[in-house]
Each structure stands twice: as structure tokens, then as C-alpha cells.
Short mmCIF file of C-alpha atoms in Angstrom, two decimals:
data_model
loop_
_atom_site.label_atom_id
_atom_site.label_comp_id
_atom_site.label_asym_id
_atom_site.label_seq_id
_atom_site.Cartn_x
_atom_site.Cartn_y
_atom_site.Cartn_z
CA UNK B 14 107.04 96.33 263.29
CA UNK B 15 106.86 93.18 265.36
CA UNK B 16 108.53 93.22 268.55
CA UNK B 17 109.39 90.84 271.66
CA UNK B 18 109.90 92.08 275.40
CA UNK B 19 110.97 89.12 278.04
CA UNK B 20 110.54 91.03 281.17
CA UNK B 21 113.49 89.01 283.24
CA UNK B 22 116.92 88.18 282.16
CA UNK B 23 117.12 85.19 284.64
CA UNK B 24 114.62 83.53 286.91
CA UNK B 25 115.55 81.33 289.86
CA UNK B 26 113.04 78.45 291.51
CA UNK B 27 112.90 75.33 293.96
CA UNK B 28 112.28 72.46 292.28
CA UNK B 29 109.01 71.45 292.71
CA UNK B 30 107.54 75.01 292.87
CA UNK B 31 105.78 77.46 290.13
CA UNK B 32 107.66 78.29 286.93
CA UNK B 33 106.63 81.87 285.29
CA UNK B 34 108.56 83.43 282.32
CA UNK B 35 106.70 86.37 281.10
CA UNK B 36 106.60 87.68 277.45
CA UNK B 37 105.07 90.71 275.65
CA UNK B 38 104.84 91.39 272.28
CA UNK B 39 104.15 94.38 269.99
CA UNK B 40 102.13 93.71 266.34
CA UNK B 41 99.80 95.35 264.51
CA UNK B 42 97.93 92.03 263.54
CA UNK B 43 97.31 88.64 264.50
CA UNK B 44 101.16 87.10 265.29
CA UNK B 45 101.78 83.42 265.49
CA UNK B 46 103.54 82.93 269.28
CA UNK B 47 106.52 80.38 269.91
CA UNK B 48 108.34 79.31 272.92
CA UNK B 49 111.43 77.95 271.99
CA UNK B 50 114.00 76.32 275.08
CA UNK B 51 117.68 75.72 274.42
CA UNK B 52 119.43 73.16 276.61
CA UNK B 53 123.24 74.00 277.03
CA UNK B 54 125.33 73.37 274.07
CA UNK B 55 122.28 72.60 272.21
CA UNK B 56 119.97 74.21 269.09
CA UNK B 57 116.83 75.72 270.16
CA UNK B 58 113.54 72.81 270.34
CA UNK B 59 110.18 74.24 270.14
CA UNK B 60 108.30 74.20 273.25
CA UNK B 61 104.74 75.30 272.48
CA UNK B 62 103.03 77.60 269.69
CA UNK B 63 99.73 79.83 269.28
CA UNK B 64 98.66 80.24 266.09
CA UNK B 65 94.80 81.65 266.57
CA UNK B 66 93.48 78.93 267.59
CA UNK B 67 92.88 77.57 271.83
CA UNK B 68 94.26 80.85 273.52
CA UNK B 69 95.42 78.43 276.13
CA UNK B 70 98.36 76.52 274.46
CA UNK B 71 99.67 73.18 276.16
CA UNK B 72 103.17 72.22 275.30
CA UNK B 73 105.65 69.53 275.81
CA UNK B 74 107.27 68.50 279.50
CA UNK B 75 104.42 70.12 281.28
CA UNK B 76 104.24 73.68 280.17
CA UNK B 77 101.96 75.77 278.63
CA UNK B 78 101.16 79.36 277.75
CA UNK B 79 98.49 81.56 277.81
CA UNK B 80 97.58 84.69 274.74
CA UNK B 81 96.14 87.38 275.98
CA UNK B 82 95.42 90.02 273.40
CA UNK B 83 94.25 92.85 275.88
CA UNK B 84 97.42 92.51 277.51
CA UNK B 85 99.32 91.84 274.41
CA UNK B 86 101.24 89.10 276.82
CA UNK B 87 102.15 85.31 276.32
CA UNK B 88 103.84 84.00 279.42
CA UNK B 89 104.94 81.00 279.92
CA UNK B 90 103.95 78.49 282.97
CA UNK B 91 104.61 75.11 284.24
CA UNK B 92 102.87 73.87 287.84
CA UNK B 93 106.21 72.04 289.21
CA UNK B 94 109.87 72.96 288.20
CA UNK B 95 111.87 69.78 287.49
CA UNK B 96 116.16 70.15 287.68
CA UNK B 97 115.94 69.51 283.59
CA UNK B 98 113.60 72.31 283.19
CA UNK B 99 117.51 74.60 283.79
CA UNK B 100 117.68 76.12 280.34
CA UNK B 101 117.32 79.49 278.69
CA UNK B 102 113.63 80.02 277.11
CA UNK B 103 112.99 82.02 273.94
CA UNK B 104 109.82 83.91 273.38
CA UNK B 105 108.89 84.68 269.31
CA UNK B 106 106.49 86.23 267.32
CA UNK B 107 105.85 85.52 263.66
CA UNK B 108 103.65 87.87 261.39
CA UNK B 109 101.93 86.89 258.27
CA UNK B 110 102.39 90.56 257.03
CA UNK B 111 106.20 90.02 257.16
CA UNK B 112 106.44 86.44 255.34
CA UNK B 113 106.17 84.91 258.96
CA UNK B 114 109.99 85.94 259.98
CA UNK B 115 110.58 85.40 263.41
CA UNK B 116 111.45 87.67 266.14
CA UNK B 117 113.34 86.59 268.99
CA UNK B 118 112.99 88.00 272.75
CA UNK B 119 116.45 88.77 274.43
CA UNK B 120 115.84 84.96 276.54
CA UNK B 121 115.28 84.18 279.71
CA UNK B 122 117.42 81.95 281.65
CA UNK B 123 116.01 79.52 283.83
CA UNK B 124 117.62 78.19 287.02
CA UNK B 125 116.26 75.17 289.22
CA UNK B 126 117.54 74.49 292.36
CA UNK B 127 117.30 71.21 294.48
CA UNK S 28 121.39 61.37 262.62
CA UNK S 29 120.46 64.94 263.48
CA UNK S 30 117.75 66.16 260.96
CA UNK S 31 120.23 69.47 260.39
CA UNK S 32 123.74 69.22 260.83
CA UNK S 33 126.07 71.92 261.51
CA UNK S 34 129.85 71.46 260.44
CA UNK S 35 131.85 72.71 262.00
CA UNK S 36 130.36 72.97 265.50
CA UNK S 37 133.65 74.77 266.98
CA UNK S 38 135.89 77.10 264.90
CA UNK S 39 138.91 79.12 266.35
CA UNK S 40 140.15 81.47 263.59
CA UNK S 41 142.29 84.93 263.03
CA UNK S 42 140.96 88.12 262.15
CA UNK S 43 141.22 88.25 258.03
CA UNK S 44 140.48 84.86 257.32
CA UNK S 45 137.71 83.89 255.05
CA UNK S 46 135.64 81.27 257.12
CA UNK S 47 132.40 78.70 255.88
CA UNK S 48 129.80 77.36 258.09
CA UNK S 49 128.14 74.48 256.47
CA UNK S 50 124.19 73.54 257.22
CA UNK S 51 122.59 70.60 255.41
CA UNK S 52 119.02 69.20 256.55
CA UNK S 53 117.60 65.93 255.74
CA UNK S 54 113.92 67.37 256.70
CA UNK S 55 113.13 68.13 253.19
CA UNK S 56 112.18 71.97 253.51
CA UNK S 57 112.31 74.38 251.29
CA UNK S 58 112.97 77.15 254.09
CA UNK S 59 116.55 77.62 255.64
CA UNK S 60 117.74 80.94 257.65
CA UNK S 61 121.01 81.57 259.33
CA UNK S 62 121.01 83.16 262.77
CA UNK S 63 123.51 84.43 265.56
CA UNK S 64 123.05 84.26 268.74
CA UNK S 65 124.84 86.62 271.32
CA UNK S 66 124.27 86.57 274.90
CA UNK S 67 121.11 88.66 275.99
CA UNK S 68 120.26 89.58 272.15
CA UNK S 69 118.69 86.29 271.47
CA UNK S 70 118.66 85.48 268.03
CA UNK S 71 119.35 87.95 265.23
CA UNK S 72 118.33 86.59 261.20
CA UNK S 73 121.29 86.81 258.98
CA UNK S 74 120.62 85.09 256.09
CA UNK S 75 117.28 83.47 254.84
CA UNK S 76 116.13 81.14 251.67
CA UNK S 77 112.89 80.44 250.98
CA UNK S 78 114.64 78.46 247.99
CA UNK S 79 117.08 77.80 246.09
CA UNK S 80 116.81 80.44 244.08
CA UNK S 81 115.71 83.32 246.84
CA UNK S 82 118.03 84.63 248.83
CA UNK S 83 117.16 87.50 251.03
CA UNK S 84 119.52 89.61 253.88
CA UNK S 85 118.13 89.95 257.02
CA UNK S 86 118.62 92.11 259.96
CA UNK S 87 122.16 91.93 260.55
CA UNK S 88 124.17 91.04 257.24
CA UNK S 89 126.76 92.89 256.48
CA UNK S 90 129.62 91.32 256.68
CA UNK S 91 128.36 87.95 255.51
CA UNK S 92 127.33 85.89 252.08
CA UNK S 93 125.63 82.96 251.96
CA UNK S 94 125.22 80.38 248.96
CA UNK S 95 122.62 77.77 248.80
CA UNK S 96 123.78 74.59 246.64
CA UNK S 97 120.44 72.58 246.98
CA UNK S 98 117.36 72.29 248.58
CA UNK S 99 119.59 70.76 251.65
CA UNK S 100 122.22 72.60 251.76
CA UNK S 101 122.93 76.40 252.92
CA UNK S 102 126.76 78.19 253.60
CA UNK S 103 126.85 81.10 255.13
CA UNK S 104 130.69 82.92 254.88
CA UNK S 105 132.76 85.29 256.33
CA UNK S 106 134.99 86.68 253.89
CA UNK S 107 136.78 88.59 256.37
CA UNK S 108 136.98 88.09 260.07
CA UNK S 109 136.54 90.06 262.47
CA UNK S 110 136.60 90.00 266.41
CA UNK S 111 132.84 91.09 266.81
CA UNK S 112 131.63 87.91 264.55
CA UNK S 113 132.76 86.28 268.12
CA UNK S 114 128.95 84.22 268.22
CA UNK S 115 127.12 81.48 268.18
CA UNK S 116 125.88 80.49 265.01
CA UNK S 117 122.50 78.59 263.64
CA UNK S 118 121.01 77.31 260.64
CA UNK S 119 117.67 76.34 260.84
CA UNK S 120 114.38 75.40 258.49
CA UNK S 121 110.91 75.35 257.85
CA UNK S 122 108.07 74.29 255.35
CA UNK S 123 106.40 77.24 253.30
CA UNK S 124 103.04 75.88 254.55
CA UNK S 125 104.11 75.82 258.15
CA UNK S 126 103.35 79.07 260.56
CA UNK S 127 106.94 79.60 261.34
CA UNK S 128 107.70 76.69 263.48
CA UNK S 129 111.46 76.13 262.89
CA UNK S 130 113.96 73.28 263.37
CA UNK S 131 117.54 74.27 264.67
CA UNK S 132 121.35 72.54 264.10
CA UNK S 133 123.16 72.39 267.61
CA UNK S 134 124.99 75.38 266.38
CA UNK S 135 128.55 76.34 265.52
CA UNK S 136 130.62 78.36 268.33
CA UNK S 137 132.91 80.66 266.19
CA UNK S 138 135.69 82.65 268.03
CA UNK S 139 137.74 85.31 265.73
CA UNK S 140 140.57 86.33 267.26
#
């Protein structure tokens, strides 16, 4: 079965400075990767996506995301934190070999401070 | 207009009641799922349709039904309250020929009391 480890509950950084969410996954076969962000009060908005092809992934507002099979990770980075990067991030894996359902990691909530 | 709307966004209710969250999209997918969210779970699949005629449980429902009407439209129902269906609720889509990328409502914040 697929599964999805986010390896902090909350992370706190300056604005300005380094964002890194991490993310491991567990399947048997060649998953499809999402980062998903929700905003307060909002649905989730899809932030990036691997799907076999680049195993560097570039997403919207600055992030992107590297897969790394040997280490079964996809974490999550952005070079400079801005205050309306505060939200909580979602890291999912989709498998062919179970109709592409997605599997949701716990979240991690992001904090930026001025 | 929001490409899938959520009605209603806020429900109070008392245990026992029968209660209907309503999703319709305007993205044209044949795809729609119904998930809860619970602080530090993430999300958890309820319901999904991969049409109108295909209805399949997922991970966590008991204690739920769901009907789909049309292409656009998927309810999912509670026919009997209880406290610890306390969550945030979303319906979301996707296109068969997509790899899973899906498209969320703004959710529905049900509290059961």
C-alpha cells in the first residue's frame, strides 16, 4: 500500500530565509507526487506535481521539489520565505495500481515571521 | 464563480439529524470524491465517483451515503449525526485522463453537537 510520512507537524522561518518541508513516501511502483497548500479558510490549490518526468519539479510562487527514488523522499523547497507563503502544505502520492487515489500526508504547517 | 462550490460552507447541527452537503462543479469532470479533513490526519477519502453511475466507499465511510445527480453534482449525507463527524469537509474533481491532479471547493465546516 501507498503511504505518506511528513516528517514535521509545523515549521517556523524568517521571512526572507530557506523554506524546507520534507516528505517520504512508501510504494511499490512508480507514484505520481503532489504538493498541495491550503490557505486558511480555503480548499487545497495544487502547488507542484511529479509524474515521471524532470525529477526536479518547479511549481508556482517560487517553490519546487525534488524526487529522489533512492531515498524514496520528495521535499519541498523555496529559496526566500514570503509572509503569504503562512499556510499548511500537503504532501500526496497517487498510484496507477490503485486507480490513481490519493494519499494525503498528516500536513505540515508553515509559519513566516517578519 | 468558483469552479466547485460547496453549500453550505458552515453547518451547526444536533446529534440525530440527517444532514446534506451539496458539491456541484462547473469544470466538466467526470471524477468527484468527498474528503474530511481533521487536524493532523490530513485528508481521509470518503466517497468517490468516477461517474455517474460508479460509486465507490473509500477509507472512512461508514456512517455516510452519497448520491450523484449528474455529471456536476455530488451529495454526500449524514443520516445520523454524530459528535465525531465534527470536520471539515471537501468535494473535489478530476479528469479520467489526468494523473490525479485534483481541484478542491473551499470546504464545508460541520460541527455536530
Amino acid at each position: 500500500a501507498q503511504s505518506v510520512t511528513q516528517l514535521d507537524s509545523h515549521v517556523s522561518v524568517s521571512e526572507g530565509t530557506p523554506v524546507l518541508l520534507r516528505c517520504n513516501y512508501s510504494s511499490s511502483y512508480s507514484p505520481s507526487l503532489f504538493w498541495y497548500v491550503q490557505h486558511p479558510n480555503k480548499g487545497l490549490q495544487l502547488l507542484l506535481k511529479y509524474t515521471s518526468a524532470a525529477t526536479l519539479v518547479k511549481g508556482i510562487n517560487g517553490f519546487e521539489a525534488e524526487f529522489k527514488k533512492s531515498e524514496t523522499s520528495f521535499h519541498l523547497t523555496k529559496p526566500s520565505a514570503h509572509m503569504s507563503d503562512a499556510a499548511e502544505y500537503f504532501c500526496v502520492v497517487s498510484d496507477r495500481r490503485y486507480g490513481n487515489k490519493l494519499v494525503f500526508g498528516a500536513g505540515t504547517i508553515l509559519r513566516v515571521k517578519s | 464563480d468558483a469552479d466547485v462550490t460547496q453549500t453550505p460552507r458552515n453547518r451547526i447541527t444536533k446529534t440525530g439529524k440527517r444532514i446534506m452537503l451539496e458539491c456541484s462543479q462547473t469544470k466538466g469532470h467526470d471524477r468527484m470524491y468527498w474528503y474530511r479533513q481533521d487536524p493532523g490526519l490530513g485528508l481521509q477519502l470518503i466517497y468517490y465517483s468516477f461517474d455517474v453511475k460508479d460509486i465507490n466507499k473509500g477509507e472512512i465511510s461508514d456512517g455516510y451515503s452519497v448520491s450523484r445527480q449528474a455529471q456536476a453534482k455530488f451529495s454526500l449525507s449524514l443520516e445520523s449525526a454524530i459528535p465525531n463527524q465534527t470536520a471539515l469537509y471537501f468535494c473535489a474533481t478530476s479528469d479520467s485522463a489526468s494523473t490525479g491532479e485534483l481541484f478542491f471547493g473551499e470546504g464545508s465546516r460541520l460541527t455536530v453537537l
